[in-house]
Amino acid sequence: MHDITLIQFLIVCPLVGIAGFVDAVAGGGGLISLPAYMLAGVPVHNAIATNKLSSLMGTTTTAVRYFRDGFMDMKIVPFCVAFAFCGSACGARIALMITDRVFKLIMLVLLPLLAAYLLKGRAFREDREPFPLKKTILIASAIAFFVGAYDGFYGPGTGTFLILLLTAAAHISLENANGTSKAINLATNVAAFVVYTLNGKVLFPLGLVAGLFGIAGNQIGSRMFEKGGAKIVKPMMLTVLAIFFIKLLTELF
């Protein structure tokens, strides 16, 4: 078990709070929270596992809030949750088979792709014709499974990818896509958390304290969802990605 230091709490907790805010407003808080654990020197598998705990705490509060506000289509959500849970469990098991160095090399490729995706921006169109219910469920469930597998395997950007795909491919409205993505993300976090806990990878003291910061960030972000709070999200994500990328380069080479 990795020993936790005070400096790791001081680095991780504020950044997880920011990640919670970002995740509630625009999705993709993992782009900040997972690098935060690794910037603090937590080993890769422990970082991913512990990030699932803190993310689970924050996502639960946001999902409940969005459910109460009517931002979830309950004709679709149960199917998405079931497929997301299965996909995430598969992804987490695959992740445990990969060595620390291979994981870092994979992230070295993924990070520039994620940065390019963020720089390109998201164009959520609201003029798409809704699909028939059965077609919407089929497409949304497929999205939930494959993005869920990605979340269990690695995770950063999951919320953003879900919102983008649910609006673009499943023709779900932006409000419902945001709410539905929180339900899916909750399922993927639960599944991955269970797998990592059973394999002894979760650092509970650090994850629980960071999770409280994440909850605070989620609460602030969910209140700003309808007030244009996403404007500051992209610069935050790009800054952390750049720092994380440089850190990976120095560790690997």
XYZ file of C-alpha atoms in Angstrom:
253
model
C 0.000 0.000 0.000
C 1.301 3.443 -0.976
C 2.105 5.759 1.961
C 0.168 9.040 1.864
C 1.873 12.335 2.768
C 0.481 15.726 3.821
C 1.748 17.354 0.620
C -0.315 14.887 -1.396
C -3.461 15.985 0.431
C -2.532 19.638 -0.206
C -2.044 19.028 -3.937
C -4.920 16.645 -4.595
C -7.816 18.077 -2.570
C -8.062 21.602 -4.056
C -7.675 20.246 -7.597
C -10.373 17.624 -7.022
C -12.629 20.454 -5.811
C -11.995 22.317 -9.078
C -12.588 19.081 -10.982
C -15.962 18.680 -9.268
C -16.978 22.153 -10.398
C -15.841 21.472 -13.964
C -17.587 18.096 -14.083
C -20.932 19.506 -12.966
C -20.816 22.348 -15.486
C -19.426 20.687 -18.598
C -18.335 17.126 -17.808
C -14.746 15.903 -17.997
C -13.664 16.698 -14.438
C -11.379 13.664 -14.600
C -9.119 15.686 -16.904
C -8.181 17.569 -13.741
C -8.714 15.092 -10.895
C -6.732 12.097 -12.219
C -3.668 14.179 -13.180
C -3.913 15.780 -9.707
C -3.301 12.410 -8.029
C -0.406 11.630 -10.356
C 1.118 15.097 -10.001
C 1.150 14.390 -6.257
C 3.200 11.246 -6.878
C 0.488 8.617 -6.396
C 1.265 5.484 -8.509
C -0.842 5.084 -11.659
C -3.130 2.252 -10.571
C -3.628 3.747 -7.096
C -4.324 7.140 -8.697
C -6.997 5.761 -11.023
C -8.562 3.681 -8.239
C -8.596 6.480 -5.651
C -9.884 8.943 -8.233
C -12.869 6.619 -8.707
C -13.698 6.959 -5.004
C -13.566 10.762 -4.934
C -15.346 10.992 -8.303
C -18.040 8.613 -7.084
C -18.773 10.842 -4.095
C -19.082 13.996 -6.196
C -20.979 12.396 -9.077
C -23.559 10.941 -6.679
C -24.503 14.367 -5.333
C -24.687 15.896 -8.829
C -26.706 12.994 -10.233
C -29.243 13.319 -7.409
C -29.521 17.059 -7.990
C -30.003 16.690 -11.751
C -32.562 13.917 -11.213
C -34.561 16.199 -8.919
C -34.324 19.015 -11.474
C -35.775 16.755 -14.190
C -32.645 16.596 -16.374
C -32.828 12.795 -16.821
C -35.051 10.903 -19.259
C -36.005 7.878 -17.145
C -37.156 5.965 -20.238
C -33.512 5.843 -21.326
C -31.416 6.100 -18.151
C -31.948 2.554 -16.729
C -30.684 0.938 -19.970
C -27.685 3.279 -20.131
C -26.785 2.624 -16.496
C -26.848 -1.168 -16.971
C -24.635 -1.084 -20.077
C -22.288 1.497 -18.539
C -21.795 -0.652 -15.430
C -20.805 -3.679 -17.531
C -18.493 -1.650 -19.772
C -16.719 0.019 -16.860
C -16.114 -3.282 -15.042
C -14.521 -4.700 -18.216
C -12.359 -1.596 -18.686
C -11.121 -1.659 -15.073
C -10.106 -5.322 -15.343
C -8.138 -4.576 -18.516
C -6.399 -1.651 -16.788
C -5.190 -3.899 -13.947
C -3.383 -6.103 -16.495
C -1.221 -3.255 -17.797
C 2.089 -2.185 -16.219
C 2.732 1.295 -14.847
C 5.109 2.248 -17.696
C 2.787 1.021 -20.451
C -0.028 3.005 -18.864
C 2.085 6.164 -18.900
C 3.004 5.620 -22.564
C -0.692 5.218 -23.425
C -1.463 8.449 -21.569
C 1.340 10.202 -23.432
C -0.624 9.506 -26.625
C -4.060 10.187 -25.144
C -3.248 13.556 -23.553
C -2.484 15.445 -26.811
C -5.631 13.938 -28.342
C -7.684 15.136 -25.386
C -6.088 18.578 -25.608
C -6.833 18.778 -29.341
C -10.424 17.773 -28.639
C -10.762 20.547 -26.047
C -9.173 23.154 -28.327
C -11.541 22.237 -31.142
C -14.484 22.916 -28.859
C -17.920 21.378 -28.661
C -20.748 22.450 -30.914
C -23.951 21.188 -29.325
C -26.712 21.544 -31.845
C -30.278 21.692 -30.534
C -31.948 21.512 -33.965
C -31.652 17.737 -34.461
C -34.846 15.730 -34.861
C -35.329 13.307 -31.934
C -35.120 9.615 -32.823
C -37.905 7.116 -31.984
C -37.552 5.890 -28.391
C -36.246 2.395 -29.271
C -33.538 3.816 -31.543
C -32.541 6.374 -28.913
C -32.247 3.640 -26.263
C -30.147 1.444 -28.579
C -27.710 4.222 -29.513
C -27.488 5.646 -25.993
C -26.882 2.166 -24.502
C -24.065 1.492 -26.975
C -22.504 4.856 -26.108
C -22.827 4.061 -22.389
C -21.087 0.683 -22.789
C -18.088 1.860 -24.824
C -17.545 5.135 -22.972
C -18.071 3.167 -19.754
C -15.272 0.794 -20.773
C -13.028 3.812 -21.390
C -13.951 5.248 -17.984
C -13.117 2.006 -16.187
C -9.842 1.742 -18.088
C -8.689 5.358 -17.787
C -11.460 7.924 -17.382
C -10.536 11.590 -17.993
C -13.014 13.350 -20.272
C -15.747 10.735 -19.811
C -18.475 13.220 -18.898
C -17.630 15.490 -21.811
C -17.522 12.598 -24.286
C -20.891 11.354 -23.015
C -22.582 14.731 -23.414
C -21.111 15.176 -26.886
C -22.083 11.690 -28.114
C -25.537 11.679 -26.532
C -26.389 14.957 -28.250
C -24.663 14.276 -31.583
C -25.350 10.551 -32.066
C -28.461 9.846 -29.962
C -30.104 13.248 -30.616
C -30.823 13.835 -26.926
C -31.289 17.455 -25.811
C -28.329 19.118 -24.097
C -30.090 19.341 -20.726
C -31.111 15.669 -20.749
C -27.706 14.638 -22.122
C -26.002 16.375 -19.191
C -28.321 14.729 -16.660
C -28.125 11.312 -18.339
C -24.330 11.529 -18.489
C -24.259 11.966 -14.699
C -26.320 8.785 -14.225
C -24.025 6.878 -16.601
C -20.908 8.281 -14.943
C -22.229 7.252 -11.541
C -22.640 3.667 -12.790
C -19.150 3.572 -14.340
C -17.577 4.932 -11.149
C -19.367 2.338 -8.984
C -18.317 -0.566 -11.223
C -14.666 0.512 -11.489
C -14.512 1.350 -7.779
C -15.689 -2.152 -6.858
C -13.076 -3.786 -9.124
C -10.224 -1.614 -7.820
C -11.297 -2.025 -4.177
C -11.350 -5.810 -4.511
C -7.789 -5.576 -5.851
C -6.595 -3.336 -2.976
C -5.761 -0.277 -5.094
C -7.921 2.407 -3.420
C -6.223 4.822 -0.961
C -9.273 5.456 1.220
C -8.027 8.328 3.486
C -6.903 10.439 0.518
C -9.907 9.522 -1.643
C -12.492 10.277 1.051
C -11.061 13.700 1.945
C -10.613 14.615 -1.720
C -14.170 13.416 -2.340
C -15.509 16.002 0.130
C -13.749 18.726 -1.861
C -15.229 17.213 -5.038
C -18.734 17.333 -3.564
C -18.295 21.025 -2.731
C -17.117 21.714 -6.286
C -19.991 19.708 -7.744
C -22.557 21.654 -5.729
C -21.162 25.006 -6.865
C -20.881 23.839 -10.483
C -24.393 22.388 -10.685
C -25.803 25.730 -9.515
C -23.904 27.472 -12.321
C -24.997 25.004 -15.028
C -27.552 27.422 -16.457
C -25.438 30.552 -15.915
C -22.713 30.076 -18.530
C -20.086 28.857 -16.062
C -18.332 26.718 -18.681
C -16.263 29.639 -20.023
C -13.407 29.081 -17.555
C -13.423 25.290 -17.881
C -11.288 24.908 -21.013
C -8.311 26.994 -19.762
C -8.295 25.012 -16.479
C -8.240 21.681 -18.269
C -5.582 22.681 -20.799
C -3.265 24.026 -18.072
C -3.436 20.835 -16.014
C -3.043 18.665 -19.128
C 0.085 20.582 -20.137
C 1.654 20.206 -16.667
C 0.726 16.526 -16.555
C 2.170 15.925 -20.037
C 5.513 17.511 -19.064
C 5.603 15.422 -15.867
C 5.038 12.211 -17.847
C 7.808 13.126 -20.290
C 10.304 13.708 -17.493
C 9.375 10.421 -15.758
C 9.506 8.316 -18.918
C 12.507 9.823 -20.694
